[in-house]
């Protein structure tokens, strides 16, 4: 029922926002201090950890699910654009500024998204970074529904099949409260098997074949770490760390951050997936306090609340 959907999605979104805000903090460190903090696991020292575009777009997506129960693409595109206009300095991907401004000015999202990158559409990781709460919302409806809704959510900003595949994979990886931690190899292979054939799916198969005790460095050398900001360079690594640390969000986040690259986004994806099952209960209190808050409707499910 709706109460369970709201709770599942809220748990995932609280994780996603924490991963995003924690990950983003690492861009404030360099060189020896960065290495030392990551190796000795010294949390970022800033008092407030702001979340970024990853969370802003996840909030829009969840808001539309609360209001409409399914992905209404026109409403979602309009909500993304309105949220961008209200708060454009959240670190949006380079092409998103033009896309969201054009949608806000009334151009049809399908035309705007298809003309990006000389007609290829964006293969950026932006459709995958925001989608875990959708996977949690539809967790009881089966993989076919999850994949279809994830695809519809991706298309509103990302027309390239790799971006769509990345979103489908991240949504499929997300579960519901208390679901047992799956075997990592089977989990990655199952997600790969239900993801449309793509570089993302090939990356997930490669992730499933990595030796059990592979180092983060080795995983990154095979899978990437998001430094190209593309879905295939981002999603397999983020789901690999999620698969191997399904019972500890804190462990999963330290491992993901150590991989470097697009850390806010790899951590957002990993955390959205892991937290959908575990919540944020093993996260240090000081991290929870540092993370910029989320609007209360996320937890209450209220649809009369103001959007932000
Ligand atoms: P996007 O659509 O701009 O895609 C990200 C990037 O991928 C593009 O800017 C291109 O460089 C590249 N790209 C995508 N499609 C193609 C293509 N068909 N041909 C060639 N290059 C392509 O935005 P998005 O929403 O997908 O990006 C999400 C990322 O942007 C996240 O990491 C998010 O955190 C944010 N981000 C912000 C910063 C920052 O410093 N503000 C840095 C990195 C990422
Ligand atoms: Mg970001
Ligand atoms: Mg499930
Ligand atoms: Mg990022």
mmCIF file of N, CA and C and ligand atoms in Angstrom, residues 52-54 57 91-96 117 120-127 129 158 160 228-230 262 264-265, ligand 1:
data_model
loop_
_atom_site.group_PDB
_atom_site.id
_atom_site.type_symbol
_atom_site.label_atom_id
_atom_site.label_comp_id
_atom_site.label_asym_id
_atom_site.label_seq_id
_atom_site.Cartn_x
_atom_site.Cartn_y
_atom_site.Cartn_z
ATOM 1 N N UNK A 52 23.386 17.993 -3.618
ATOM 2 C CA UNK A 52 23.567 18.626 -4.920
ATOM 3 C C UNK A 52 22.415 18.252 -5.871
ATOM 4 N N UNK A 53 22.677 18.417 -7.156
ATOM 5 C CA UNK A 53 21.659 18.126 -8.188
ATOM 6 C C UNK A 53 21.123 16.700 -8.091
ATOM 7 N N UNK A 54 21.976 15.761 -7.652
ATOM 8 C CA UNK A 54 21.528 14.368 -7.527
ATOM 9 C C UNK A 54 20.285 14.290 -6.640
ATOM 10 N N UNK A 57 17.107 16.412 -7.986
ATOM 11 C CA UNK A 57 16.311 15.704 -9.005
ATOM 12 C C UNK A 57 15.592 14.484 -8.409
ATOM 13 N N UNK A 91 24.984 22.359 -8.827
ATOM 14 C CA UNK A 91 26.018 21.551 -9.487
ATOM 15 C C UNK A 91 25.468 20.643 -10.571
ATOM 16 N N UNK A 92 24.462 21.122 -11.300
ATOM 17 C CA UNK A 92 23.867 20.321 -12.377
ATOM 18 C C UNK A 92 24.895 19.973 -13.439
ATOM 19 N N UNK A 93 24.674 18.851 -14.133
ATOM 20 C CA UNK A 93 25.508 18.445 -15.252
ATOM 21 C C UNK A 93 25.505 19.517 -16.332
ATOM 22 N N UNK A 94 26.611 19.624 -17.085
ATOM 23 C CA UNK A 94 26.767 20.713 -18.054
ATOM 24 C C UNK A 94 25.601 20.877 -19.033
ATOM 25 N N UNK A 95 25.042 19.798 -19.549
ATOM 26 C CA UNK A 95 23.972 19.951 -20.539
ATOM 27 C C UNK A 95 22.616 20.220 -19.896
ATOM 28 N N UNK A 96 22.507 19.971 -18.598
ATOM 29 C CA UNK A 96 21.197 20.100 -17.947
ATOM 30 C C UNK A 96 20.728 21.549 -17.853
ATOM 31 N N UNK A 117 23.818 16.840 -27.777
ATOM 32 C CA UNK A 117 24.991 16.130 -28.303
ATOM 33 C C UNK A 117 24.760 15.663 -29.741
ATOM 34 N N UNK A 120 22.363 12.740 -30.388
ATOM 35 C CA UNK A 120 22.520 11.449 -29.690
ATOM 36 C C UNK A 120 21.739 11.396 -28.380
ATOM 37 N N UNK A 121 21.482 12.550 -27.796
ATOM 38 C CA UNK A 121 20.964 12.588 -26.435
ATOM 39 C C UNK A 121 22.088 12.381 -25.436
ATOM 40 N N UNK A 122 21.842 12.742 -24.179
ATOM 41 C CA UNK A 122 22.876 12.623 -23.137
ATOM 42 C C UNK A 122 22.998 11.193 -22.626
ATOM 43 N N UNK A 123 24.247 10.730 -22.521
ATOM 44 C CA UNK A 123 24.527 9.445 -21.862
ATOM 45 C C UNK A 123 25.077 9.695 -20.446
ATOM 46 N N UNK A 124 24.879 10.887 -19.933
ATOM 47 C CA UNK A 124 25.351 11.228 -18.587
ATOM 48 C C UNK A 124 24.717 10.330 -17.519
ATOM 49 N N UNK A 125 25.329 10.367 -16.322
ATOM 50 C CA UNK A 125 24.836 9.522 -15.228
ATOM 51 C C UNK A 125 23.660 10.157 -14.467
ATOM 52 N N UNK A 126 23.161 11.283 -14.986
ATOM 53 C CA UNK A 126 22.130 12.040 -14.278
ATOM 54 C C UNK A 126 20.784 11.351 -14.144
ATOM 55 N N UNK A 127 20.470 10.407 -15.042
ATOM 56 C CA UNK A 127 19.197 9.682 -14.896
ATOM 57 C C UNK A 127 19.320 8.569 -13.861
ATOM 58 N N UNK A 129 21.507 8.698 -11.200
ATOM 59 C CA UNK A 129 21.865 9.222 -9.874
ATOM 60 C C UNK A 129 20.643 9.486 -8.997
ATOM 61 N N UNK A 158 17.210 12.513 -20.445
ATOM 62 C CA UNK A 158 18.324 11.792 -21.062
ATOM 63 C C UNK A 158 17.793 10.881 -22.172
ATOM 64 N N UNK A 160 19.703 9.252 -24.542
ATOM 65 C CA UNK A 160 20.618 8.192 -25.001
ATOM 66 C C UNK A 160 20.323 6.871 -24.276
ATOM 67 N N UNK A 228 34.145 10.150 -16.151
ATOM 68 C CA UNK A 228 33.628 10.635 -17.440
ATOM 69 C C UNK A 228 32.170 11.106 -17.340
ATOM 70 N N UNK A 229 31.606 11.035 -16.121
ATOM 71 C CA UNK A 229 30.221 11.462 -15.860
ATOM 72 C C UNK A 229 29.205 10.714 -16.728
ATOM 73 N N UNK A 230 29.601 9.574 -17.265
ATOM 74 C CA UNK A 230 28.666 8.811 -18.107
ATOM 75 C C UNK A 230 28.037 7.683 -17.290
ATOM 76 N N UNK A 262 33.559 10.686 -9.804
ATOM 77 C CA UNK A 262 32.334 11.473 -9.584
ATOM 78 C C UNK A 262 31.726 11.046 -8.252
ATOM 79 N N UNK A 264 30.220 12.340 -5.532
ATOM 80 C CA UNK A 264 28.856 12.608 -5.038
ATOM 81 C C UNK A 264 27.855 11.657 -5.689
ATOM 82 N N UNK A 265 28.095 11.376 -6.958
ATOM 83 C CA UNK A 265 27.123 10.587 -7.711
ATOM 84 C C UNK A 265 27.290 9.089 -7.493
HETATM 85 P P1 LIG B 1 24.846 15.871 -18.722
HETATM 86 O O1 LIG B 1 23.679 15.540 -19.599
HETATM 87 O O2 LIG B 1 25.522 17.178 -18.952
HETATM 88 O O3 LIG B 1 25.884 14.677 -18.872
HETATM 89 C C1 LIG B 1 27.139 14.724 -18.241
HETATM 90 C C2 LIG B 1 28.274 14.839 -19.258
HETATM 91 O O4 LIG B 1 28.434 13.646 -19.981
HETATM 92 C C3 LIG B 1 28.077 15.873 -20.366
HETATM 93 O O5 LIG B 1 28.239 17.182 -19.929
HETATM 94 C C4 LIG B 1 29.129 15.419 -21.356
HETATM 95 O O6 LIG B 1 30.405 15.816 -20.977
HETATM 96 C C5 LIG B 1 28.990 13.925 -21.259
HETATM 97 N N1 LIG B 1 28.068 13.422 -22.304
HETATM 98 C C6 LIG B 1 26.784 13.017 -22.110
HETATM 99 N N2 LIG B 1 26.248 12.591 -23.250
HETATM 100 C C7 LIG B 1 27.199 12.719 -24.202
HETATM 101 C C8 LIG B 1 27.232 12.429 -25.576
HETATM 102 N N3 LIG B 1 26.170 11.903 -26.225
HETATM 103 N N4 LIG B 1 28.366 12.713 -26.240
HETATM 104 C C9 LIG B 1 29.427 13.214 -25.599
HETATM 105 N N5 LIG B 1 29.466 13.510 -24.289
HETATM 106 C C10 LIG B 1 28.357 13.247 -23.587
HETATM 107 O O7 LIG B 1 24.353 15.894 -17.204
HETATM 108 P P2 LIG B 1 23.898 14.737 -16.197
HETATM 109 O O8 LIG B 1 22.734 15.211 -15.448
HETATM 110 O O9 LIG B 1 23.830 13.425 -16.860
HETATM 111 O O10 LIG B 1 25.154 14.739 -15.268
HETATM 112 C C11 LIG B 1 25.078 14.341 -13.923
HETATM 113 C C12 LIG B 1 26.383 14.689 -13.285
HETATM 114 O O11 LIG B 1 26.489 16.123 -13.293
HETATM 115 C C13 LIG B 1 26.520 14.256 -11.867
HETATM 116 O O12 LIG B 1 27.819 13.853 -11.588
HETATM 117 C C14 LIG B 1 26.209 15.501 -11.097
HETATM 118 O O13 LIG B 1 26.781 15.476 -9.822
HETATM 119 C C15 LIG B 1 26.713 16.607 -11.990
HETATM 120 N N6 LIG B 1 28.128 16.997 -11.965
HETATM 121 C C16 LIG B 1 28.419 18.215 -11.593
HETATM 122 C C17 LIG B 1 29.722 18.621 -11.571
HETATM 123 C C18 LIG B 1 30.039 19.987 -11.097
HETATM 124 O O14 LIG B 1 31.178 20.280 -10.796
HETATM 125 N N7 LIG B 1 29.079 20.885 -11.063
HETATM 126 C C19 LIG B 1 30.761 17.835 -11.984
HETATM 127 C C20 LIG B 1 30.445 16.595 -12.441
HETATM 128 C C21 LIG B 1 29.128 16.228 -12.433
#
